[in-house]
PDB file of C-alpha atoms in Angstrom:
ATOM      1  CA  MET A 295       0.000   0.000   0.000  1.00 50.00           C
ATOM      2  CA  SER A 296       1.345   3.428  -1.013  1.00 54.00           C
ATOM      3  CA  GLN A 297       2.088   5.985   1.668  1.00 56.00           C
ATOM      4  CA  PRO A 298      -0.086   9.161   1.749  1.00 55.00           C
ATOM      5  CA  ASP A 299       1.530  12.250   0.220  1.00 52.00           C
ATOM      6  CA  PHE A 300       1.620  15.092   2.728  1.00 49.00           C
ATOM      7  CA  SER A 301       3.833  17.382   0.628  1.00 53.00           C
ATOM      8  CA  HIS A 302       0.922  19.607  -0.381  1.00 58.00           C
ATOM      9  CA  ASP A 303      -0.060  20.044   3.258  1.00 60.00           C
ATOM     10  CA  GLY A 304       3.453  21.208   4.021  1.00 61.00           C
ATOM     11  CA  ILE A 305       3.360  23.686   1.158  1.00 67.00           C
ATOM     12  CA  ARG A 306       0.020  25.076   2.334  1.00 69.00           C
ATOM     13  CA  THR A 307       1.307  25.371   5.884  1.00 77.00           C
ATOM     14  CA  ALA A 308       4.448  27.212   4.775  1.00 75.00           C
ATOM     15  CA  ARG A 309       2.401  29.499   2.549  1.00 79.00           C
ATOM     16  CA  GLY A 310      -0.023  30.259   5.401  1.00 78.00           C
ATOM     17  CA  THR A 311       2.891  31.028   7.718  1.00 81.00           C
ATOM     18  CA  ALA A 312       4.454  33.338   5.127  1.00 83.00           C
ATOM     19  CA  PHE A 313       1.206  35.236   4.649  1.00 81.00           C
ATOM     20  CA  ARG A 314       0.715  35.494   8.403  1.00 85.00           C
ATOM     21  CA  TYR A 315       4.116  37.119   8.812  1.00 85.00           C
ATOM     22  CA  LEU A 316       3.461  39.362   5.812  1.00 88.00           C
ATOM     23  CA  PHE A 317       0.188  40.605   7.319  1.00 88.00           C
ATOM     24  CA  MET A 318       1.874  41.082  10.684  1.00 89.00           C
ATOM     25  CA  LEU A 319       4.631  43.104   8.985  1.00 90.00           C
ATOM     26  CA  CYS A 320       2.028  45.355   7.339  1.00 88.00           C
ATOM     27  CA  ALA A 321       0.323  45.905  10.694  1.00 87.00           C
ATOM     28  CA  LEU A 322       3.630  46.694  12.382  1.00 90.00           C
ATOM     29  CA  LEU A 323       4.564  49.053   9.549  1.00 90.00           C
ATOM     30  CA  SER A 324       1.351  51.031  10.109  1.00 85.00           C
ATOM     31  CA  ILE A 325       2.017  51.228  13.849  1.00 89.00           C
ATOM     32  CA  LEU A 326       5.661  52.217  13.373  1.00 91.00           C
ATOM     33  CA  THR A 327       4.679  54.932  10.888  1.00 90.00           C
ATOM     34  CA  THR A 328       2.233  56.400  13.406  1.00 86.00           C
ATOM     35  CA  VAL A 329       4.810  56.242  16.204  1.00 89.00           C
ATOM     36  CA  ALA A 330       7.438  57.891  13.968  1.00 89.00           C
ATOM     37  CA  ILE A 331       5.065  60.760  13.128  1.00 87.00           C
ATOM     38  CA  ILE A 332       4.230  61.293  16.804  1.00 88.00           C
ATOM     39  CA  LEU A 333       7.892  61.237  17.820  1.00 89.00           C
ATOM     40  CA  THR A 334       8.822  63.688  15.055  1.00 87.00           C
ATOM     41  CA  LEU A 335       6.131  66.119  16.167  1.00 87.00           C
ATOM     42  CA  LEU A 336       6.969  65.655  19.826  1.00 89.00           C
ATOM     43  CA  LEU A 337      10.745  66.079  19.565  1.00 88.00           C
ATOM     44  CA  ASP A 338      10.573  69.236  17.443  1.00 87.00           C
ATOM     45  CA  ALA A 339       7.747  70.601  19.584  1.00 89.00           C
ATOM     46  CA  ILE A 340       9.919  70.109  22.674  1.00 90.00           C
ATOM     47  CA  ASP A 341      12.663  72.169  20.990  1.00 88.00           C
ATOM     48  CA  PHE A 342      10.069  74.880  20.324  1.00 89.00           C
ATOM     49  CA  PHE A 343       8.797  74.879  23.909  1.00 89.00           C
ATOM     50  CA  ALA A 344      12.385  75.162  25.116  1.00 88.00           C
ATOM     51  CA  GLN A 345      12.389  78.613  23.474  1.00 88.00           C
ATOM     52  CA  ILE A 346       8.745  79.625  23.887  1.00 88.00           C
ATOM     53  CA  PRO A 347       6.984  78.818  27.188  1.00 89.00           C
ATOM     54  CA  LEU A 348       4.130  76.355  26.898  1.00 89.00           C
ATOM     55  CA  VAL A 349       1.818  78.639  28.855  1.00 90.00           C
ATOM     56  CA  ASP A 350       2.451  81.530  26.457  1.00 89.00           C
ATOM     57  CA  PHE A 351       1.768  79.240  23.511  1.00 90.00           C
ATOM     58  CA  LEU A 352      -1.507  77.878  24.874  1.00 89.00           C
ATOM     59  CA  THR A 353      -2.871  81.134  26.307  1.00 88.00           C
ATOM     60  CA  GLY A 354      -1.524  83.742  23.893  1.00 86.00           C
ATOM     61  CA  THR A 355      -4.112  85.663  21.886  1.00 88.00           C
ATOM     62  CA  ARG A 356      -1.812  86.802  19.088  1.00 88.00           C
ATOM     63  CA  TRP A 357      -0.154  84.715  16.372  1.00 88.00           C
ATOM     64  CA  SER A 358       2.644  86.344  14.387  1.00 86.00           C
ATOM     65  CA  PRO A 359       5.592  83.973  13.876  1.00 83.00           C
ATOM     66  CA  THR A 360       7.361  86.054  11.218  1.00 79.00           C
ATOM     67  CA  ASN A 361       6.317  89.702  11.670  1.00 78.00           C
ATOM     68  CA  GLU A 362       7.367  92.030  14.461  1.00 79.00           C
ATOM     69  CA  PRO A 363       6.438  91.894  17.249  1.00 84.00           C
ATOM     70  CA  ILE A 364       6.861  88.127  17.211  1.00 84.00           C
ATOM     71  CA  ALA A 365       4.081  86.212  18.995  1.00 85.00           C
ATOM     72  CA  PHE A 366       3.238  82.519  19.215  1.00 88.00           C
ATOM     73  CA  GLY A 367      -0.178  82.416  20.849  1.00 88.00           C
ATOM     74  CA  VAL A 368      -2.121  79.495  19.361  1.00 90.00           C
ATOM     75  CA  LEU A 369      -5.588  80.606  20.533  1.00 91.00           C
ATOM     76  CA  PRO A 370      -6.359  82.611  17.343  1.00 91.00           C
ATOM     77  CA  LEU A 371      -5.579  79.511  15.277  1.00 92.00           C
ATOM     78  CA  ILE A 372      -7.748  77.328  17.500  1.00 92.00           C
ATOM     79  CA  SER A 373     -10.500  79.940  17.181  1.00 91.00           C
ATOM     80  CA  GLY A 374     -10.287  79.798  13.396  1.00 90.00           C
ATOM     81  CA  THR A 375     -10.399  76.005  13.479  1.00 92.00           C
ATOM     82  CA  LEU A 376     -13.479  76.082  15.725  1.00 91.00           C
ATOM     83  CA  VAL A 377     -15.251  78.498  13.362  1.00 91.00           C
ATOM     84  CA  ILE A 378     -14.648  76.195  10.385  1.00 92.00           C
ATOM     85  CA  THR A 379     -15.678  73.144  12.419  1.00 92.00           C
ATOM     86  CA  ILE A 380     -18.903  74.750  13.673  1.00 91.00           C
ATOM     87  CA  GLY A 381     -19.802  76.065  10.230  1.00 92.00           C
ATOM     88  CA  SER A 382     -19.156  72.753   8.507  1.00 93.00           C
ATOM     89  CA  ALA A 383     -21.097  70.886  11.207  1.00 93.00           C
ATOM     90  CA  MET A 384     -24.131  73.091  10.586  1.00 93.00           C
ATOM     91  CA  VAL A 385     -24.008  72.008   6.945  1.00 92.00           C
ATOM     92  CA  ALA A 386     -22.932  68.364   7.118  1.00 92.00           C
ATOM     93  CA  LEU A 387     -24.590  66.920  10.215  1.00 92.00           C
ATOM     94  CA  PRO A 388     -28.273  67.627   9.435  1.00 93.00           C
ATOM     95  CA  ILE A 389     -27.928  66.989   5.687  1.00 93.00           C
ATOM     96  CA  GLY A 390     -25.871  63.848   6.229  1.00 92.00           C
ATOM     97  CA  LEU A 391     -28.238  62.449   8.861  1.00 92.00           C
ATOM     98  CA  LEU A 392     -31.364  63.155   6.793  1.00 93.00           C
ATOM     99  CA  THR A 393     -29.696  61.591   3.771  1.00 92.00           C
ATOM    100  CA  ALA A 394     -28.834  58.508   5.817  1.00 91.00           C
ATOM    101  CA  ILE A 395     -32.442  58.220   7.029  1.00 92.00           C
ATOM    102  CA  TYR A 396     -33.699  58.407   3.458  1.00 92.00           C
ATOM    103  CA  LEU A 397     -31.220  55.823   2.170  1.00 89.00           C
ATOM    104  CA  SER A 398     -31.903  53.445   5.038  1.00 87.00           C
ATOM    105  CA  GLU A 399     -35.665  53.758   5.486  1.00 85.00           C
ATOM    106  CA  TYR A 400     -37.249  55.298   2.401  1.00 88.00           C
ATOM    107  CA  ALA A 401     -35.120  54.506  -0.657  1.00 85.00           C
ATOM    108  CA  SER A 402     -35.710  51.324  -2.615  1.00 84.00           C
ATOM    109  CA  ASP A 403     -32.844  48.940  -3.302  1.00 83.00           C
ATOM    110  CA  ARG A 404     -32.569  50.311  -6.834  1.00 86.00           C
ATOM    111  CA  GLN A 405     -32.485  53.924  -5.642  1.00 85.00           C
ATOM    112  CA  ARG A 406     -29.920  53.091  -2.967  1.00 84.00           C
ATOM    113  CA  ALA A 407     -27.725  51.332  -5.507  1.00 84.00           C
ATOM    114  CA  TYR A 408     -27.457  54.572  -7.512  1.00 84.00           C
ATOM    115  CA  LEU A 409     -27.694  57.261  -4.841  1.00 85.00           C
ATOM    116  CA  LYS A 410     -25.129  55.978  -2.339  1.00 82.00           C
ATOM    117  CA  PRO A 411     -22.248  55.611  -4.836  1.00 83.00           C
ATOM    118  CA  ALA A 412     -23.167  58.978  -6.372  1.00 84.00           C
ATOM    119  CA  LEU A 413     -23.049  60.577  -2.927  1.00 83.00           C
ATOM    120  CA  GLU A 414     -19.715  58.983  -2.088  1.00 79.00           C
ATOM    121  CA  VAL A 415     -18.217  60.504  -5.232  1.00 82.00           C
ATOM    122  CA  LEU A 416     -18.044  63.734  -3.212  1.00 81.00           C
ATOM    123  CA  ALA A 417     -15.439  62.083  -1.000  1.00 79.00           C
ATOM    124  CA  GLY A 418     -13.243  61.498  -4.048  1.00 82.00           C
ATOM    125  CA  VAL A 419     -13.158  65.112  -5.223  1.00 86.00           C
ATOM    126  CA  PRO A 420      -9.723  66.663  -4.510  1.00 88.00           C
ATOM    127  CA  THR A 421      -9.948  69.189  -1.707  1.00 89.00           C
ATOM    128  CA  VAL A 422      -8.049  71.768  -3.749  1.00 90.00           C
ATOM    129  CA  VAL A 423     -10.982  71.710  -6.182  1.00 91.00           C
ATOM    130  CA  TYR A 424     -13.356  72.411  -3.306  1.00 91.00           C
ATOM    131  CA  GLY A 425     -11.136  75.295  -2.227  1.00 91.00           C
ATOM    132  CA  TYR A 426     -11.064  77.005  -5.604  1.00 91.00           C
ATOM    133  CA  PHE A 427     -14.781  76.375  -6.057  1.00 91.00           C
ATOM    134  CA  ALA A 428     -15.411  78.127  -2.738  1.00 91.00           C
ATOM    135  CA  LEU A 429     -13.210  81.069  -3.699  1.00 90.00           C
ATOM    136  CA  VAL A 430     -14.379  81.519  -7.300  1.00 90.00           C
ATOM    137  CA  TYR A 431     -18.064  80.579  -7.128  1.00 92.00           C
ATOM    138  CA  VAL A 432     -19.404  80.261  -3.578  1.00 90.00           C
ATOM    139  CA  THR A 433     -18.078  83.553  -2.232  1.00 90.00           C
ATOM    140  CA  PRO A 434     -19.475  85.676  -5.120  1.00 89.00           C
ATOM    141  CA  ALA A 435     -22.809  83.827  -4.868  1.00 90.00           C
ATOM    142  CA  ILE A 436     -23.081  84.492  -1.138  1.00 89.00           C
ATOM    143  CA  ASP A 437     -22.061  88.118  -1.664  1.00 85.00           C
ATOM    144  CA  THR A 438     -24.888  88.452  -4.169  1.00 86.00           C
ATOM    145  CA  ILE A 439     -27.555  86.712  -2.087  1.00 86.00           C
ATOM    146  CA  LEU A 440     -26.818  87.963   1.423  1.00 81.00           C
ATOM    147  CA  PRO A 441     -26.707  91.670   2.360  1.00 79.00           C
ATOM    148  CA  VAL A 442     -23.294  91.402   4.041  1.00 78.00           C
ATOM    149  CA  ASP A 443     -19.896  92.869   3.356  1.00 80.00           C
ATOM    150  CA  LEU A 444     -18.230  89.531   2.664  1.00 82.00           C
ATOM    151  CA  SER A 445     -14.460  89.425   2.485  1.00 83.00           C
ATOM    152  CA  THR A 446     -12.858  87.763  -0.522  1.00 85.00           C
ATOM    153  CA  PHE A 447     -11.316  85.232   1.833  1.00 89.00           C
ATOM    154  CA  ASN A 448     -13.848  84.263   4.481  1.00 89.00           C
ATOM    155  CA  ALA A 449     -14.823  81.466   6.810  1.00 90.00           C
ATOM    156  CA  LEU A 450     -18.387  81.128   5.509  1.00 91.00           C
ATOM    157  CA  SER A 451     -17.616  79.805   2.032  1.00 92.00           C
ATOM    158  CA  ALA A 452     -14.815  77.625   3.418  1.00 92.00           C
ATOM    159  CA  SER A 453     -17.180  76.168   6.035  1.00 93.00           C
ATOM    160  CA  ILE A 454     -19.833  75.397   3.437  1.00 93.00           C
ATOM    161  CA  MET A 455     -17.394  73.529   1.218  1.00 93.00           C
ATOM    162  CA  VAL A 456     -15.829  71.629   4.124  1.00 93.00           C
ATOM    163  CA  GLY A 457     -19.347  70.678   5.207  1.00 93.00           C
ATOM    164  CA  ILE A 458     -20.190  69.417   1.714  1.00 92.00           C
ATOM    165  CA  MET A 459     -16.941  67.457   1.665  1.00 92.00           C
ATOM    166  CA  ILE A 460     -17.727  65.550   4.891  1.00 92.00           C
ATOM    167  CA  ILE A 461     -21.398  64.829   4.082  1.00 92.00           C
ATOM    168  CA  PRO A 462     -20.523  61.401   2.572  1.00 90.00           C
ATOM    169  CA  MET A 463     -18.738  60.395   5.778  1.00 90.00           C
ATOM    170  CA  VAL A 464     -21.752  61.295   7.932  1.00 91.00           C
ATOM    171  CA  SER A 465     -24.335  59.750   5.626  1.00 90.00           C
ATOM    172  CA  SER A 466     -22.422  56.561   4.819  1.00 89.00           C
ATOM    173  CA  ILE A 467     -21.497  55.624   8.393  1.00 89.00           C
ATOM    174  CA  SER A 468     -24.916  56.637   9.735  1.00 90.00           C
ATOM    175  CA  GLU A 469     -26.688  54.653   7.018  1.00 89.00           C
ATOM    176  CA  ASP A 470     -24.601  51.579   7.835  1.00 87.00           C
ATOM    177  CA  ALA A 471     -25.528  51.936  11.511  1.00 87.00           C
ATOM    178  CA  MET A 472     -29.230  52.258  10.689  1.00 89.00           C
ATOM    179  CA  SER A 473     -29.143  49.305   8.315  1.00 86.00           C
ATOM    180  CA  ALA A 474     -27.709  47.190  11.141  1.00 84.00           C
ATOM    181  CA  VAL A 475     -30.843  47.776  13.248  1.00 85.00           C
ATOM    182  CA  PRO A 476     -32.922  44.541  13.119  1.00 86.00           C
ATOM    183  CA  ASP A 477     -36.123  44.635  11.091  1.00 85.00           C
ATOM    184  CA  SER A 478     -37.939  43.106  14.057  1.00 85.00           C
ATOM    185  CA  LEU A 479     -37.840  46.495  15.796  1.00 83.00           C
ATOM    186  CA  ARG A 480     -39.358  48.159  12.749  1.00 85.00           C
ATOM    187  CA  GLN A 481     -42.051  45.507  12.361  1.00 86.00           C
ATOM    188  CA  ALA A 482     -42.964  45.711  16.039  1.00 87.00           C
ATOM    189  CA  SER A 483     -43.415  49.476  15.714  1.00 86.00           C
ATOM    190  CA  TYR A 484     -45.518  49.084  12.566  1.00 85.00           C
ATOM    191  CA  GLY A 485     -47.623  46.527  14.418  1.00 85.00           C
ATOM    192  CA  LEU A 486     -48.361  49.146  17.069  1.00 84.00           C
ATOM    193  CA  GLY A 487     -49.619  51.518  14.386  1.00 84.00           C
ATOM    194  CA  ALA A 488     -46.546  53.732  14.010  1.00 83.00           C
ATOM    195  CA  THR A 489     -45.925  55.543  10.751  1.00 85.00           C
ATOM    196  CA  LYS A 490     -42.706  55.233   8.758  1.00 86.00           C
ATOM    197  CA  PHE A 491     -41.625  58.680   9.949  1.00 87.00           C
ATOM    198  CA  THR A 492     -42.184  57.702  13.587  1.00 88.00           C
ATOM    199  CA  VAL A 493     -40.345  54.425  13.116  1.00 87.00           C
ATOM    200  CA  SER A 494     -37.437  56.174  11.424  1.00 87.00           C
ATOM    201  CA  THR A 495     -37.028  58.968  13.969  1.00 86.00           C
ATOM    202  CA  SER A 496     -38.178  57.284  17.201  1.00 87.00           C
ATOM    203  CA  VAL A 497     -36.973  53.707  16.745  1.00 87.00           C
ATOM    204  CA  VAL A 498     -34.231  53.380  14.135  1.00 88.00           C
ATOM    205  CA  VAL A 499     -32.282  56.561  14.905  1.00 88.00           C
ATOM    206  CA  PRO A 500     -32.144  55.971  18.700  1.00 87.00           C
ATOM    207  CA  ALA A 501     -31.166  52.327  18.123  1.00 85.00           C
ATOM    208  CA  ALA A 502     -28.310  53.400  15.832  1.00 86.00           C
ATOM    209  CA  LEU A 503     -27.299  56.374  17.963  1.00 86.00           C
ATOM    210  CA  SER A 504     -23.807  55.124  18.782  1.00 83.00           C
ATOM    211  CA  GLY A 505     -22.918  54.712  15.121  1.00 85.00           C
ATOM    212  CA  ILE A 506     -24.487  58.052  14.215  1.00 89.00           C
ATOM    213  CA  PHE A 507     -22.571  59.854  16.937  1.00 87.00           C
ATOM    214  CA  SER A 508     -19.353  58.172  15.824  1.00 85.00           C
ATOM    215  CA  SER A 509     -19.955  59.404  12.284  1.00 88.00           C
ATOM    216  CA  PHE A 510     -20.404  62.936  13.634  1.00 90.00           C
ATOM    217  CA  ILE A 511     -17.148  62.851  15.591  1.00 88.00           C
ATOM    218  CA  LEU A 512     -15.154  61.304  12.737  1.00 87.00           C
ATOM    219  CA  ALA A 513     -16.552  63.828  10.257  1.00 90.00           C
ATOM    220  CA  LEU A 514     -15.720  66.746  12.553  1.00 90.00           C
ATOM    221  CA  SER A 515     -12.225  65.353  13.052  1.00 88.00           C
ATOM    222  CA  ARG A 516     -11.886  65.345   9.279  1.00 88.00           C
ATOM    223  CA  ALA A 517     -13.104  68.952   9.169  1.00 90.00           C
ATOM    224  CA  ILE A 518     -10.590  69.994  11.832  1.00 90.00           C
ATOM    225  CA  GLY A 519      -7.726  68.498   9.834  1.00 86.00           C
ATOM    226  CA  GLU A 520      -8.808  69.856   6.447  1.00 87.00           C
ATOM    227  CA  THR A 521      -6.029  71.893   4.839  1.00 86.00           C
ATOM    228  CA  MET A 522      -6.450  72.930   1.206  1.00 88.00           C
ATOM    229  CA  ILE A 523     -10.003  74.286   1.381  1.00 91.00           C
ATOM    230  CA  VAL A 524      -9.260  76.582   4.308  1.00 90.00           C
ATOM    231  CA  ALA A 525      -5.815  77.521   2.988  1.00 89.00           C
ATOM    232  CA  ILE A 526      -7.369  78.716  -0.284  1.00 90.00           C
ATOM    233  CA  ALA A 527     -10.760  80.094   0.780  1.00 90.00           C
ATOM    234  CA  ALA A 528     -10.540  81.079   4.465  1.00 88.00           C
ATOM    235  CA  GLY A 529      -7.530  83.384   4.261  1.00 84.00           C
ATOM    236  CA  GLN A 530      -4.484  83.855   6.471  1.00 85.00           C
ATOM    237  CA  THR A 531      -5.640  86.306   9.118  1.00 85.00           C
ATOM    238  CA  PRO A 532      -5.407  84.792  12.611  1.00 86.00           C
ATOM    239  CA  ARG A 533      -8.087  86.340  14.801  1.00 85.00           C
ATOM    240  CA  MET A 534      -9.883  85.512  18.011  1.00 85.00           C
ATOM    241  CA  ILE A 535     -13.581  84.642  18.069  1.00 82.00           C
ATOM    242  CA  ASP A 536     -15.698  87.692  18.908  1.00 76.00           C
ATOM    243  CA  LEU A 537     -18.702  86.269  20.737  1.00 75.00           C
ATOM    244  CA  THR A 538     -20.461  89.633  20.567  1.00 75.00           C
ATOM    245  CA  ASP A 539     -20.432  89.461  16.757  1.00 75.00           C
ATOM    246  CA  PRO A 540     -21.084  85.826  15.732  1.00 71.00           C
ATOM    247  CA  ALA A 541     -21.816  86.789  12.118  1.00 72.00           C
ATOM    248  CA  GLY A 542     -18.485  88.559  11.877  1.00 74.00           C
ATOM    249  CA  MET A 543     -16.721  85.263  12.585  1.00 80.00           C
ATOM    250  CA  PHE A 544     -17.826  83.924   9.214  1.00 85.00           C
ATOM    251  CA  ILE A 545     -17.734  86.925   6.900  1.00 86.00           C
ATOM    252  CA  ASN A 546     -14.119  87.846   7.667  1.00 86.00           C
ATOM    253  CA  SER A 547     -10.810  86.212   6.867  1.00 87.00           C
ATOM    254  CA  ILE A 548      -9.491  83.783   9.466  1.00 89.00           C
ATOM    255  CA  GLN A 549      -6.629  81.303   9.771  1.00 89.00           C
ATOM    256  CA  PRO A 550      -7.139  77.766  11.113  1.00 91.00           C
ATOM    257  CA  MET A 551      -4.256  75.679  12.399  1.00 91.00           C
ATOM    258  CA  THR A 552      -3.805  73.745   9.160  1.00 90.00           C
ATOM    259  CA  SER A 553      -3.596  76.938   7.119  1.00 89.00           C
ATOM    260  CA  ALA A 554      -0.982  78.323   9.512  1.00 88.00           C
ATOM    261  CA  MET A 555       1.069  75.162   9.080  1.00 88.00           C
ATOM    262  CA  VAL A 556       0.953  75.549   5.297  1.00 86.00           C
ATOM    263  CA  GLN A 557       2.033  79.188   5.579  1.00 84.00           C
ATOM    264  CA  ILE A 558       4.944  78.323   7.857  1.00 84.00           C
ATOM    265  CA  GLY A 559       6.030  75.284   5.848  1.00 79.00           C
ATOM    266  CA  THR A 560       6.086  77.174   2.549  1.00 77.00           C
ATOM    267  CA  GLY A 561       7.429  80.462   3.885  1.00 70.00           C
ATOM    268  CA  ASP A 562      10.966  81.799   3.750  1.00 69.00           C
ATOM    269  CA  ILE A 563      11.991  81.233   7.356  1.00 71.00           C
ATOM    270  CA  VAL A 564      15.064  79.898   9.176  1.00 63.00           C
ATOM    271  CA  GLY A 565      14.980  76.112   9.353  1.00 65.00           C
ATOM    272  CA  GLN A 566      15.907  75.787  13.016  1.00 72.00           C
ATOM    273  CA  GLY A 567      14.344  78.991  14.338  1.00 79.00           C
ATOM    274  CA  PRO A 568      11.289  79.183  16.592  1.00 83.00           C
ATOM    275  CA  ALA A 569       9.051  80.164  13.672  1.00 84.00           C
ATOM    276  CA  TYR A 570       9.846  76.910  11.883  1.00 86.00           C
ATOM    277  CA  LYS A 571       9.627  74.862  15.073  1.00 87.00           C
ATOM    278  CA  SER A 572       6.199  76.347  15.775  1.00 88.00           C
ATOM    279  CA  LEU A 573       4.926  74.289  12.830  1.00 88.00           C
ATOM    280  CA  PHE A 574       5.485  71.131  14.868  1.00 90.00           C
ATOM    281  CA  ALA A 575       3.951  72.664  17.986  1.00 91.00           C
ATOM    282  CA  VAL A 576       0.797  73.545  16.064  1.00 91.00           C
ATOM    283  CA  GLY A 577       0.807  70.097  14.446  1.00 90.00           C
ATOM    284  CA  LEU A 578       1.086  68.438  17.862  1.00 91.00           C
ATOM    285  CA  THR A 579      -1.799  70.551  19.150  1.00 91.00           C
ATOM    286  CA  LEU A 580      -3.898  69.543  16.162  1.00 91.00           C
ATOM    287  CA  PHE A 581      -2.988  65.894  16.682  1.00 90.00           C
ATOM    288  CA  VAL A 582      -4.003  66.021  20.356  1.00 90.00           C
ATOM    289  CA  ILE A 583      -7.373  67.608  19.492  1.00 89.00           C
ATOM    290  CA  THR A 584      -8.219  65.024  16.826  1.00 88.00           C
ATOM    291  CA  PHE A 585      -6.963  62.179  19.020  1.00 87.00           C
ATOM    292  CA  VAL A 586      -9.185  63.281  21.899  1.00 87.00           C
ATOM    293  CA  MET A 587     -12.184  63.546  19.568  1.00 84.00           C
ATOM    294  CA  ASN A 588     -11.588  60.051  18.175  1.00 82.00           C
ATOM    295  CA  LEU A 589     -11.164  58.728  21.709  1.00 84.00           C
ATOM    296  CA  ILE A 590     -14.487  60.284  22.701  1.00 81.00           C
ATOM    297  CA  SER A 591     -16.067  58.672  19.647  1.00 77.00           C
ATOM    298  CA  GLU A 592     -14.789  55.245  20.671  1.00 78.00           C
ATOM    299  CA  LEU A 593     -15.940  55.691  24.279  1.00 80.00           C
ATOM    300  CA  VAL A 594     -19.419  56.824  23.244  1.00 75.00           C
ATOM    301  CA  ALA A 595     -19.734  54.037  20.684  1.00 71.00           C
ATOM    302  CA  SER A 596     -18.722  51.388  23.219  1.00 73.00           C
ATOM    303  CA  ARG A 597     -20.959  52.885  25.913  1.00 71.00           C
ATOM    304  CA  TYR A 598     -24.141  53.123  23.864  1.00 65.00           C
ATOM    305  CA  ARG A 599     -23.622  50.342  21.322  1.00 64.00           C
ATOM    306  CA  GLU A 600     -26.648  48.068  21.053  1.00 61.00           C
ATOM    307  CA  VAL A 601     -26.022  44.343  20.737  1.00 57.00           C
ATOM    308  CA  TYR A 602     -28.699  42.414  18.858  1.00 56.00           C
ATOM    309  CA  ARG A 603     -29.159  38.672  18.584  1.00 58.00           C
TER     310      ARG A 603
END
């Protein structure tokens, strides 16, 4: 009797082991890249804080890294970032959520098959295109429609375009969360006489709340880190938020943190001076803000996630 041939089993085992190590290498590469970025930001930021006190950086209300008198207060940049984030949230969150409700509860399978990919095309548009569209078309249109003295570079048009850019993120993740809600909850509500609107807003949305909230936080994190739209359309005028004039926050030129980093990185400054090092300090601040927001998203999602069987 011939002996069984186990050579193929050995080949499959070796191949599986090779792929396992390859996948592990890819995972480690991603982690090492993230660690290298953090260390680069941290080390250069430490050099900056050795020259500029951390308290002055975090509490200063004036940002002027290249013009006299020199000042490195990051609050005006944070203010500009908050204005863009608030403005884009006012555009993206309601439109994205309503779109997700329609795709999940009202659209037929055929409509969803066309509408969802068409909506996600917005995520593939280069942000520089959004920026020039805001500058060339949105700003003149707003200036024509609204009776305001709108600056050529302003936060309003930049916020609108950033909001449009992050709509696919809100709608796609929210729609996935709503689609994961079991149909038994919907059918039970219909059996009690509820309308589709009541089921959508009072049953499906609360059941998918953790996923919806996560989509909000991730979209806002994306808005905070947006660079090209705000660099082109929002201007380069760091200013503090004037709570007594909320409309003035949007019609004037501002400078978010990402725009300031672009200005510093492309400017004619000394490579090892405090102005150049401030780029890494601002980048570290931006990283901490987005990291905290993503952490909050994970905590909320894990706290309110519904488990269905």
